[in-house]
mmCIF file of C-alpha atoms in Angstrom:
data_model
loop_
_atom_site.group_PDB
_atom_site.id
_atom_site.type_symbol
_atom_site.label_atom_id
_atom_site.label_comp_id
_atom_site.label_asym_id
_atom_site.label_seq_id
_atom_site.Cartn_x
_atom_site.Cartn_y
_atom_site.Cartn_z
ATOM 1 C CA MET A 1 1.210 -6.131 -5.252
ATOM 2 C CA PHE A 2 3.014 -5.443 -1.975
ATOM 3 C CA LYS A 3 4.695 -2.216 -0.977
ATOM 4 C CA PRO A 4 8.302 -2.532 0.321
ATOM 5 C CA SER A 5 7.448 -2.638 4.042
ATOM 6 C CA GLU A 6 4.877 -5.375 3.377
ATOM 7 C CA ALA A 7 7.351 -7.277 1.209
ATOM 8 C CA LYS A 8 9.853 -7.239 4.088
ATOM 9 C CA LEU A 9 7.291 -8.634 6.536
ATOM 10 C CA SER A 10 6.260 -11.263 3.987
ATOM 11 C CA CYS A 11 9.855 -12.416 3.509
ATOM 12 C CA LEU A 12 10.371 -12.731 7.243
ATOM 13 C CA SER A 13 7.233 -14.854 7.537
ATOM 14 C CA VAL A 14 8.344 -17.146 4.717
ATOM 15 C CA LEU A 15 11.822 -17.523 6.218
ATOM 16 C CA LYS A 16 10.418 -18.335 9.652
ATOM 17 C CA GLY A 17 8.510 -21.162 7.975
ATOM 18 C CA ASN A 18 11.872 -22.493 6.731
ATOM 19 C CA ASN A 19 11.016 -21.666 3.118
ATOM 20 C CA ILE A 20 12.574 -19.422 0.492
ATOM 21 C CA PRO A 21 11.157 -16.008 -0.538
ATOM 22 C CA PHE A 22 11.664 -14.694 -4.071
ATOM 23 C CA LEU A 23 11.420 -10.891 -4.273
ATOM 24 C CA ILE A 24 10.258 -9.696 -7.688
ATOM 25 C CA GLY A 25 10.177 -6.000 -8.521
ATOM 26 C CA GLY A 26 11.131 -3.255 -10.940
ATOM 27 C CA THR A 27 14.580 -1.756 -11.331
ATOM 28 C CA GLY A 28 15.829 0.371 -8.464
ATOM 29 C CA VAL A 29 12.843 -0.162 -6.148
ATOM 30 C CA GLY A 30 14.955 -1.409 -3.232
ATOM 31 C CA LYS A 31 15.163 -5.195 -3.384
ATOM 32 C CA SER A 32 18.723 -5.292 -2.059
ATOM 33 C CA ALA A 33 17.917 -2.808 0.715
ATOM 34 C CA ILE A 34 14.995 -4.950 1.862
ATOM 35 C CA VAL A 35 17.126 -8.093 2.054
ATOM 36 C CA LYS A 36 19.829 -6.224 4.004
ATOM 37 C CA GLU A 37 17.175 -5.094 6.502
ATOM 38 C CA ILE A 38 15.900 -8.678 6.762
ATOM 39 C CA ALA A 39 19.414 -9.863 7.594
ATOM 40 C CA GLU A 40 19.682 -7.181 10.296
ATOM 41 C CA VAL A 41 16.406 -8.350 11.840
ATOM 42 C CA LEU A 42 17.478 -12.006 11.828
ATOM 43 C CA ALA A 43 20.910 -11.074 13.207
ATOM 44 C CA ASP A 44 19.134 -9.890 16.372
ATOM 45 C CA GLY A 45 21.986 -7.660 17.507
ATOM 46 C CA LYS A 46 24.848 -9.711 16.091
ATOM 47 C CA LYS A 47 27.327 -7.970 13.802
ATOM 48 C CA LEU A 48 26.710 -8.483 10.081
ATOM 49 C CA THR A 49 29.672 -9.891 8.184
ATOM 50 C CA ASP A 50 30.341 -11.101 4.646
ATOM 51 C CA SER A 51 32.462 -13.952 5.973
ATOM 52 C CA VAL A 52 31.614 -17.487 4.845
ATOM 53 C CA HIS A 53 32.543 -18.584 8.388
ATOM 54 C CA PRO A 54 30.743 -16.103 10.684
ATOM 55 C CA LYS A 55 31.742 -16.342 14.337
ATOM 56 C CA GLU A 56 29.339 -16.942 17.214
ATOM 57 C CA ASN A 57 28.776 -13.184 17.706
ATOM 58 C CA GLU A 58 28.415 -12.553 13.958
ATOM 59 C CA TYR A 59 25.664 -13.072 11.393
ATOM 60 C CA GLY A 60 26.557 -13.642 7.770
ATOM 61 C CA PHE A 61 25.203 -11.644 4.861
ATOM 62 C CA ILE A 62 26.490 -12.587 1.425
ATOM 63 C CA SER A 63 25.092 -10.942 -1.686
ATOM 64 C CA PHE A 64 25.690 -13.196 -4.688
ATOM 65 C CA ARG A 65 24.906 -11.859 -8.188
ATOM 66 C CA LEU A 66 23.895 -14.812 -10.312
ATOM 67 C CA GLY A 67 23.933 -12.799 -13.530
ATOM 68 C CA LEU A 68 27.747 -12.774 -13.344
ATOM 69 C CA VAL A 69 28.417 -16.509 -12.983
ATOM 70 C CA GLU A 70 28.170 -19.652 -15.086
ATOM 71 C CA SER A 71 26.989 -23.072 -14.037
ATOM 72 C CA ILE A 72 30.541 -24.446 -13.923
ATOM 73 C CA ASP A 73 31.439 -21.753 -11.369
ATOM 74 C CA LEU A 74 28.767 -23.084 -9.034
ATOM 75 C CA GLY A 75 29.241 -26.752 -9.837
ATOM 76 C CA GLY A 76 32.945 -26.512 -9.034
ATOM 77 C CA LEU A 77 35.988 -26.210 -11.302
ATOM 78 C CA PRO A 78 37.611 -29.634 -11.754
ATOM 79 C CA TYR A 79 41.285 -30.172 -10.920
ATOM 80 C CA ILE A 80 43.565 -33.187 -10.430
ATOM 81 C CA GLU A 81 45.262 -33.914 -7.125
ATOM 82 C CA ASP A 82 47.309 -37.100 -6.601
ATOM 83 C CA GLY A 83 45.716 -38.592 -9.688
ATOM 84 C CA THR A 84 42.177 -37.949 -8.409
ATOM 85 C CA GLN A 85 39.737 -35.458 -9.902
ATOM 86 C CA LYS A 86 38.393 -32.991 -7.382
ATOM 87 C CA LYS A 87 36.391 -29.766 -7.626
ATOM 88 C CA ALA A 88 37.210 -26.267 -6.401
ATOM 89 C CA PHE A 89 34.189 -24.234 -5.321
ATOM 90 C CA LEU A 90 33.801 -20.486 -5.219
ATOM 91 C CA GLY A 91 35.227 -18.878 -2.101
ATOM 92 C CA ASN A 92 32.129 -16.838 -1.295
ATOM 93 C CA LEU A 93 29.721 -19.722 -0.679
ATOM 94 C CA PRO A 94 28.611 -20.066 2.969
ATOM 95 C CA ARG A 95 30.492 -22.715 4.913
ATOM 96 C CA SER A 96 29.418 -22.549 8.543
ATOM 97 C CA GLY A 97 27.627 -20.466 11.154
ATOM 98 C CA GLU A 98 24.433 -18.522 10.479
ATOM 99 C CA GLY A 99 23.431 -15.947 7.910
ATOM 100 C CA VAL A 100 21.455 -14.911 4.845
ATOM 101 C CA PHE A 101 22.623 -15.989 1.398
ATOM 102 C CA PHE A 102 21.157 -13.435 -0.997
ATOM 103 C CA LEU A 103 20.912 -14.711 -4.575
ATOM 104 C CA ASP A 104 20.394 -11.494 -6.520
ATOM 105 C CA GLU A 105 19.658 -11.173 -10.246
ATOM 106 C CA PHE A 106 18.117 -14.649 -10.304
ATOM 107 C CA ALA A 107 16.007 -13.727 -13.326
ATOM 108 C CA GLN A 108 19.121 -12.590 -15.215
ATOM 109 C CA ALA A 109 20.832 -15.933 -14.647
ATOM 110 C CA HIS A 110 21.117 -18.410 -17.509
ATOM 111 C CA GLY A 111 18.857 -21.449 -17.306
ATOM 112 C CA SER A 112 21.817 -23.702 -16.504
ATOM 113 C CA VAL A 113 22.716 -21.496 -13.528
ATOM 114 C CA GLN A 114 19.108 -21.514 -12.334
ATOM 115 C CA ALA A 115 19.065 -25.287 -12.620
ATOM 116 C CA THR A 116 22.244 -25.587 -10.553
ATOM 117 C CA ILE A 117 20.943 -23.243 -7.865
ATOM 118 C CA GLY A 118 17.695 -25.205 -7.884
ATOM 119 C CA GLN A 119 19.538 -27.942 -6.000
ATOM 120 C CA LEU A 120 19.838 -25.561 -3.042
ATOM 121 C CA LEU A 121 16.129 -24.792 -3.186
ATOM 122 C CA ASP A 122 14.980 -28.337 -2.457
ATOM 123 C CA PRO A 123 12.703 -28.696 0.571
ATOM 124 C CA LYS A 124 14.885 -29.807 3.466
ATOM 125 C CA GLY A 125 13.898 -32.468 5.979
ATOM 126 C CA GLU A 126 15.797 -33.493 9.081
ATOM 127 C CA ASN A 127 17.986 -35.945 7.204
ATOM 128 C CA GLU A 128 18.264 -34.145 3.897
ATOM 129 C CA GLU A 129 20.935 -31.740 2.685
ATOM 130 C CA ARG A 130 20.896 -28.880 0.243
ATOM 131 C CA ARG A 131 23.963 -29.432 -1.861
ATOM 132 C CA ILE A 132 25.641 -28.899 -5.219
ATOM 133 C CA GLY A 133 27.922 -31.847 -5.838
ATOM 134 C CA ASP A 134 30.389 -31.979 -2.956
ATOM 135 C CA TYR A 135 29.325 -28.579 -1.622
ATOM 136 C CA VAL A 136 26.838 -28.735 1.268
ATOM 137 C CA PHE A 137 24.837 -25.647 2.180
ATOM 138 C CA PRO A 138 25.101 -25.050 5.968
ATOM 139 C CA ASN A 139 21.929 -25.505 8.014
ATOM 140 C CA GLY A 140 22.276 -22.167 9.824
ATOM 141 C CA TRP A 141 21.949 -20.118 6.642
ATOM 142 C CA LYS A 142 18.779 -18.921 4.940
ATOM 143 C CA ILE A 143 18.307 -18.216 1.225
ATOM 144 C CA VAL A 144 16.564 -15.202 -0.304
ATOM 145 C CA LEU A 145 16.122 -14.728 -4.060
ATOM 146 C CA ALA A 146 15.474 -11.498 -5.974
ATOM 147 C CA GLY A 147 14.991 -10.595 -9.605
ATOM 148 C CA ASN A 148 13.469 -8.207 -12.111
ATOM 149 C CA ARG A 149 10.454 -8.661 -14.339
ATOM 150 C CA HIS A 150 10.560 -9.279 -18.091
ATOM 151 C CA THR A 151 9.044 -5.828 -18.653
ATOM 152 C CA ASP A 152 11.953 -4.062 -16.918
ATOM 153 C CA ARG A 153 14.342 -4.373 -19.867
ATOM 154 C CA SER A 154 16.978 -5.793 -17.514
ATOM 155 C CA GLY A 155 17.910 -8.957 -19.401
ATOM 156 C CA ALA A 156 15.556 -11.119 -17.369
ATOM 157 C CA ASN A 157 15.187 -14.731 -18.492
ATOM 158 C CA LYS A 158 12.311 -17.106 -17.974
ATOM 159 C CA ILE A 159 12.383 -18.653 -14.499
ATOM 160 C CA LEU A 160 12.614 -22.434 -14.570
ATOM 161 C CA ARG A 161 9.390 -23.975 -13.367
ATOM 162 C CA HIS A 162 10.946 -26.148 -10.691
ATOM 163 C CA CYS A 163 12.646 -23.074 -9.197
ATOM 164 C CA GLN A 164 9.324 -21.246 -9.100
ATOM 165 C CA ASP A 165 7.701 -24.203 -7.385
ATOM 166 C CA ARG A 166 10.335 -24.231 -4.640
ATOM 167 C CA THR A 167 10.077 -20.553 -3.723
ATOM 168 C CA THR A 168 7.398 -18.079 -2.598
ATOM 169 C CA ALA A 169 7.003 -15.230 -5.092
ATOM 170 C CA ILE A 170 6.655 -11.820 -3.414
ATOM 171 C CA GLN A 171 5.893 -9.141 -5.985
ATOM 172 C CA PHE A 172 6.202 -5.542 -4.847
ATOM 173 C CA THR A 173 6.550 -2.033 -6.174
ATOM 174 C CA HIS A 174 7.790 1.330 -4.925
ATOM 175 C CA ASP A 175 5.817 3.271 -2.341
ATOM 176 C CA VAL A 176 6.385 6.946 -1.565
ATOM 177 C CA ASP A 177 5.560 6.771 2.149
ATOM 178 C CA ASP A 178 7.747 3.711 2.621
ATOM 179 C CA TRP A 179 10.690 5.307 0.845
ATOM 180 C CA LEU A 180 10.391 8.572 2.741
ATOM 181 C CA ALA A 181 10.303 6.677 6.047
ATOM 182 C CA TRP A 182 13.450 4.864 4.934
ATOM 183 C CA ALA A 183 15.025 8.153 3.807
ATOM 184 C CA ASP A 184 14.414 9.616 7.271
ATOM 185 C CA VAL A 185 16.828 7.154 8.877
ATOM 186 C CA ASN A 186 19.302 6.826 6.011
ATOM 187 C CA ASP A 187 20.540 10.410 5.752
ATOM 188 C CA ILE A 188 18.922 11.235 2.409
ATOM 189 C CA ASP A 189 19.368 14.928 1.596
ATOM 190 C CA MET A 190 16.410 16.936 2.848
ATOM 191 C CA ASN A 191 15.985 18.734 -0.470
ATOM 192 C CA VAL A 192 15.469 15.372 -2.156
ATOM 193 C CA GLN A 193 13.018 14.319 0.547
ATOM 194 C CA GLY A 194 11.186 17.618 0.290
ATOM 195 C CA LEU A 195 10.847 17.372 -3.484
ATOM 196 C CA ILE A 196 9.478 13.815 -3.326
ATOM 197 C CA ARG A 197 6.984 14.833 -0.644
ATOM 198 C CA TYR A 198 5.967 17.780 -2.828
ATOM 199 C CA MET A 199 5.879 15.813 -6.105
ATOM 200 C CA PRO A 200 5.580 12.102 -5.187
ATOM 201 C CA GLN A 201 5.123 11.084 -8.827
ATOM 202 C CA LEU A 202 8.841 11.794 -9.336
ATOM 203 C CA LEU A 203 10.036 8.955 -7.101
ATOM 204 C CA TRP A 204 9.876 6.287 -9.806
ATOM 205 C CA SER A 205 9.229 6.329 -13.521
ATOM 206 C CA PHE A 206 10.072 3.759 -16.153
ATOM 207 C CA ASP A 207 9.854 3.962 -19.917
ATOM 208 C CA PRO A 208 11.091 0.723 -21.520
ATOM 209 C CA LYS A 209 11.645 2.569 -24.814
ATOM 210 C CA SER A 210 14.031 5.126 -23.310
ATOM 211 C CA ASN A 211 17.764 4.675 -22.735
ATOM 212 C CA ASP A 212 18.058 7.914 -20.744
ATOM 213 C CA PRO A 213 18.456 7.951 -16.936
ATOM 214 C CA GLN A 214 15.153 7.582 -15.122
ATOM 215 C CA PRO A 215 14.139 8.258 -11.512
ATOM 216 C CA SER A 216 13.942 5.428 -8.991
ATOM 217 C CA PRO A 217 14.529 5.086 -5.246
ATOM 218 C CA ARG A 218 18.045 3.891 -6.039
ATOM 219 C CA SER A 219 18.869 6.775 -8.396
ATOM 220 C CA TRP A 220 17.483 9.408 -5.986
ATOM 221 C CA THR A 221 19.653 7.920 -3.236
ATOM 222 C CA ARG A 222 22.683 8.156 -5.489
ATOM 223 C CA LEU A 223 21.820 11.759 -6.379
ATOM 224 C CA SER A 224 21.499 12.585 -2.678
ATOM 225 C CA ASP A 225 25.052 11.383 -2.067
ATOM 226 C CA THR A 226 26.295 13.717 -4.800
ATOM 227 C CA LEU A 227 24.168 16.651 -3.668
ATOM 228 C CA LYS A 228 25.648 16.474 -0.163
ATOM 229 C CA THR A 229 29.123 17.131 -1.632
ATOM 230 C CA ASP A 230 27.870 20.603 -2.696
ATOM 231 C CA PRO A 231 28.939 20.473 -6.367
ATOM 232 C CA PRO A 232 29.360 23.807 -8.225
ATOM 233 C CA LYS A 233 26.014 25.420 -8.977
ATOM 234 C CA SER A 234 26.928 25.807 -12.651
ATOM 235 C CA ILE A 235 26.983 22.014 -13.195
ATOM 236 C CA LYS A 236 24.312 20.796 -10.773
ATOM 237 C CA GLN A 237 21.416 20.424 -13.183
ATOM 238 C CA LYS A 238 23.382 18.576 -15.863
ATOM 239 C CA LEU A 239 25.085 16.470 -13.193
ATOM 240 C CA PHE A 240 21.783 15.412 -11.655
ATOM 241 C CA GLU A 241 20.403 14.538 -15.092
ATOM 242 C CA GLY A 242 22.848 11.628 -15.075
ATOM 243 C CA ASP A 243 20.939 10.083 -12.180
ATOM 244 C CA VAL A 244 17.257 10.950 -12.632
ATOM 245 C CA GLY A 245 16.893 12.446 -16.116
ATOM 246 C CA GLN A 246 16.311 15.983 -17.344
ATOM 247 C CA GLU A 247 12.748 16.551 -16.123
ATOM 248 C CA CYS A 248 13.446 15.502 -12.537
ATOM 249 C CA SER A 249 16.731 17.394 -12.487
ATOM 250 C CA ILE A 250 14.963 20.605 -13.514
ATOM 251 C CA GLU A 251 12.263 20.085 -10.893
ATOM 252 C CA LEU A 252 14.888 19.558 -8.192
ATOM 253 C CA MET A 253 16.765 22.715 -9.162
ATOM 254 C CA ASN A 254 13.510 24.687 -9.175
ATOM 255 C CA PHE A 255 12.695 23.318 -5.731
ATOM 256 C CA ILE A 256 16.124 24.226 -4.359
ATOM 257 C CA SER A 257 15.801 27.736 -5.803
ATOM 258 C CA LEU A 258 12.706 28.264 -3.630
ATOM 259 C CA ARG A 259 15.114 28.607 -0.711
ATOM 260 C CA ASN A 260 15.733 32.156 -1.951
ATOM 261 C CA ASP A 261 12.095 33.023 -1.248
ATOM 262 C CA VAL A 262 11.612 31.613 2.254
ATOM 263 C CA PRO A 263 10.503 34.111 4.938
ATOM 264 C CA ASN A 264 12.822 35.439 7.635
ATOM 265 C CA LEU A 265 13.819 32.335 9.564
ATOM 266 C CA GLY A 266 15.340 34.278 12.428
ATOM 267 C CA LYS A 267 12.058 36.048 13.123
ATOM 268 C CA ILE A 268 10.133 32.775 13.001
ATOM 269 C CA CYS A 269 12.506 31.188 15.509
ATOM 270 C CA LYS A 270 12.148 34.176 17.836
ATOM 271 C CA GLY A 271 8.360 33.962 17.676
ATOM 272 C CA GLU A 272 7.856 37.236 15.824
ATOM 273 C CA ASP A 273 4.895 37.811 13.531
ATOM 274 C CA VAL A 274 5.803 36.539 10.053
ATOM 275 C CA ALA A 275 3.442 36.264 7.101
ATOM 276 C CA LEU A 276 2.511 32.693 6.216
ATOM 277 C CA VAL A 277 3.657 31.194 2.930
ATOM 278 C CA ASP A 278 0.956 29.440 0.926
ATOM 279 C CA ASP A 279 2.641 27.862 -2.107
ATOM 280 C CA ALA A 280 3.164 24.130 -1.387
ATOM 281 C CA GLY A 281 6.702 24.090 -2.740
ATOM 282 C CA LEU A 282 7.640 27.151 -0.680
ATOM 283 C CA CYS A 283 6.074 25.582 2.411
ATOM 284 C CA TYR A 284 8.374 22.573 2.034
ATOM 285 C CA ALA A 285 11.381 24.794 1.362
ATOM 286 C CA THR A 286 10.625 26.842 4.492
ATOM 287 C CA THR A 287 10.172 23.706 6.582
ATOM 288 C CA ILE A 288 13.499 22.269 5.392
ATOM 289 C CA ALA A 289 15.289 25.560 6.072
ATOM 290 C CA LEU A 290 13.900 25.693 9.622
ATOM 291 C CA VAL A 291 14.990 22.098 10.276
ATOM 292 C CA GLU A 292 18.530 22.936 9.189
ATOM 293 C CA VAL A 293 18.716 26.138 11.248
ATOM 294 C CA ILE A 294 17.270 24.659 14.454
ATOM 295 C CA GLY A 295 19.241 21.437 13.994
ATOM 296 C CA LYS A 296 22.428 23.494 14.343
ATOM 297 C CA ALA A 297 21.147 25.780 17.114
ATOM 298 C CA LYS A 298 22.939 26.169 20.438
ATOM 299 C CA ASP A 299 21.540 24.206 23.355
ATOM 300 C CA ASP A 300 20.358 27.453 24.976
ATOM 301 C CA ASP A 301 18.246 28.323 21.907
ATOM 302 C CA VAL A 302 17.042 25.029 20.507
ATOM 303 C CA TYR A 303 13.959 24.572 22.722
ATOM 304 C CA GLU A 304 12.565 28.069 22.219
ATOM 305 C CA TRP A 305 13.256 27.989 18.490
ATOM 306 C CA PHE A 306 11.563 24.599 18.181
ATOM 307 C CA ASP A 307 8.438 25.823 19.984
ATOM 308 C CA ASN A 308 8.181 28.984 17.887
ATOM 309 C CA ALA A 309 8.912 27.292 14.565
ATOM 310 C CA LEU A 310 6.411 24.515 15.256
ATOM 311 C CA ALA A 311 3.760 27.105 16.112
ATOM 312 C CA TYR A 312 4.402 28.772 12.736
ATOM 313 C CA ILE A 313 4.415 25.556 10.697
ATOM 314 C CA LYS A 314 1.218 24.287 12.349
ATOM 315 C CA ARG A 315 -0.539 27.273 10.792
ATOM 316 C CA LEU A 316 0.376 26.176 7.258
ATOM 317 C CA SER A 317 -2.208 24.608 4.961
ATOM 318 C CA THR A 318 -1.855 20.948 6.011
ATOM 319 C CA VAL A 319 -0.464 18.949 8.935
ATOM 320 C CA GLU A 320 1.893 17.232 6.472
ATOM 321 C CA PHE A 321 4.410 20.053 6.889
ATOM 322 C CA SER A 322 4.326 19.765 10.671
ATOM 323 C CA ILE A 323 4.839 16.001 10.515
ATOM 324 C CA PHE A 324 7.831 16.452 8.219
ATOM 325 C CA PHE A 325 9.280 19.181 10.467
ATOM 326 C CA VAL A 326 8.870 17.291 13.744
ATOM 327 C CA ARG A 327 10.079 13.962 12.365
ATOM 328 C CA LYS A 328 13.195 15.388 10.734
ATOM 329 C CA LEU A 329 14.154 17.752 13.540
ATOM 330 C CA THR A 330 13.735 15.210 16.334
ATOM 331 C CA SER A 331 15.911 12.780 14.371
ATOM 332 C CA LEU A 332 18.640 15.462 14.488
ATOM 333 C CA ARG A 333 17.964 16.671 18.023
ATOM 334 C CA SER A 334 16.499 13.770 19.988
ATOM 335 C CA GLU A 335 16.331 15.862 23.166
ATOM 336 C CA LEU A 336 13.345 17.684 21.673
ATOM 337 C CA LYS A 337 11.246 14.545 22.196
ATOM 338 C CA ASP A 338 11.257 15.369 25.909
ATOM 339 C CA THR A 339 9.560 18.744 25.420
ATOM 340 C CA GLY A 340 5.958 19.572 26.134
ATOM 341 C CA SER A 341 5.500 20.838 22.583
ATOM 342 C CA TYR A 342 6.503 17.473 21.129
ATOM 343 C CA SER A 343 4.297 15.533 23.560
ATOM 344 C CA LYS A 344 1.283 17.711 22.808
ATOM 345 C CA PHE A 345 1.866 17.463 19.058
ATOM 346 C CA LYS A 346 2.077 13.679 19.301
ATOM 347 C CA VAL A 347 -1.163 13.495 21.301
ATOM 348 C CA ASP A 348 -2.905 15.815 18.843
ATOM 349 C CA ASN A 349 -1.839 13.592 15.961
ATOM 350 C CA LEU A 350 -2.284 10.092 17.356
ATOM 351 C CA ASP A 351 -3.493 8.839 13.995
ATOM 352 C CA LEU A 352 -0.238 9.873 12.320
ATOM 353 C CA GLU A 353 3.065 8.051 12.589
ATOM 354 C CA LEU A 354 5.933 10.121 13.987
#
């Protein structure tokens, strides 16, 4: 079973071989995000567009949910023109240029839809075309499939054998380190990141017998968007339950409440002697608070505060807190990467990815 970063590399390898990858994973683990990143890699600097006719400086990316269509939609709706029967095809099928055609929810598609799409999955030689009736799939576009497993209670159907034979199955699952690396560059709320670093088992959980909200990379991302709007404290816990369930919502609120117990941040930034915190949750809360304070510091203060705060955090129980602090703060204040403190920290931790 691959982790998301490995699944992405696998898809790119399959596509470079002019074949079709089929991403298979649980609900909310990031299949769509992976395919979007693949399209960005293949675009190689071109602007992504959902146009069926991308221009020379554009790269197409069309996400097509097969669970919402019927075979007649893909095969073309018949109509009569001048006494001749013709077919009208959907307006969001690629027509020209280059791009990625993402066929999502393939496992949720009815067998007749899978069979129709199967015509686009045929191996293509120099003189062969991938087509559905009169519709011809453009040569510059690549196809990526994705779907859930039967065990995910997502309405998945059995995949037709000939479709399986024409694609490369890439099964993957969630991975905490992968998601946190993604969260670093996708503006996920630091309290959410801190909680998942502190309690990684909360990133994803699935009980097929439960109809209540459950945590997943997708639901934590959604919760982060809501948390950044600063909803009233009186409704936060119940509000967050709607994304990740009661247990995770309580844990998040408990983690946020630790902010009331962090040591004097001003003294830490000034390099004064401050007692070390030892509780893991409080260590994360302190680290997050220092990132926020120094991230907003004036240019005249930011370098000194960074040096002093890093010296404090390096004395905590594990280097994990320092890695989190340096990675997050330098993403906010890139000028800190030019400091001696950052260079020394990077040399001292060559085996760790910053």
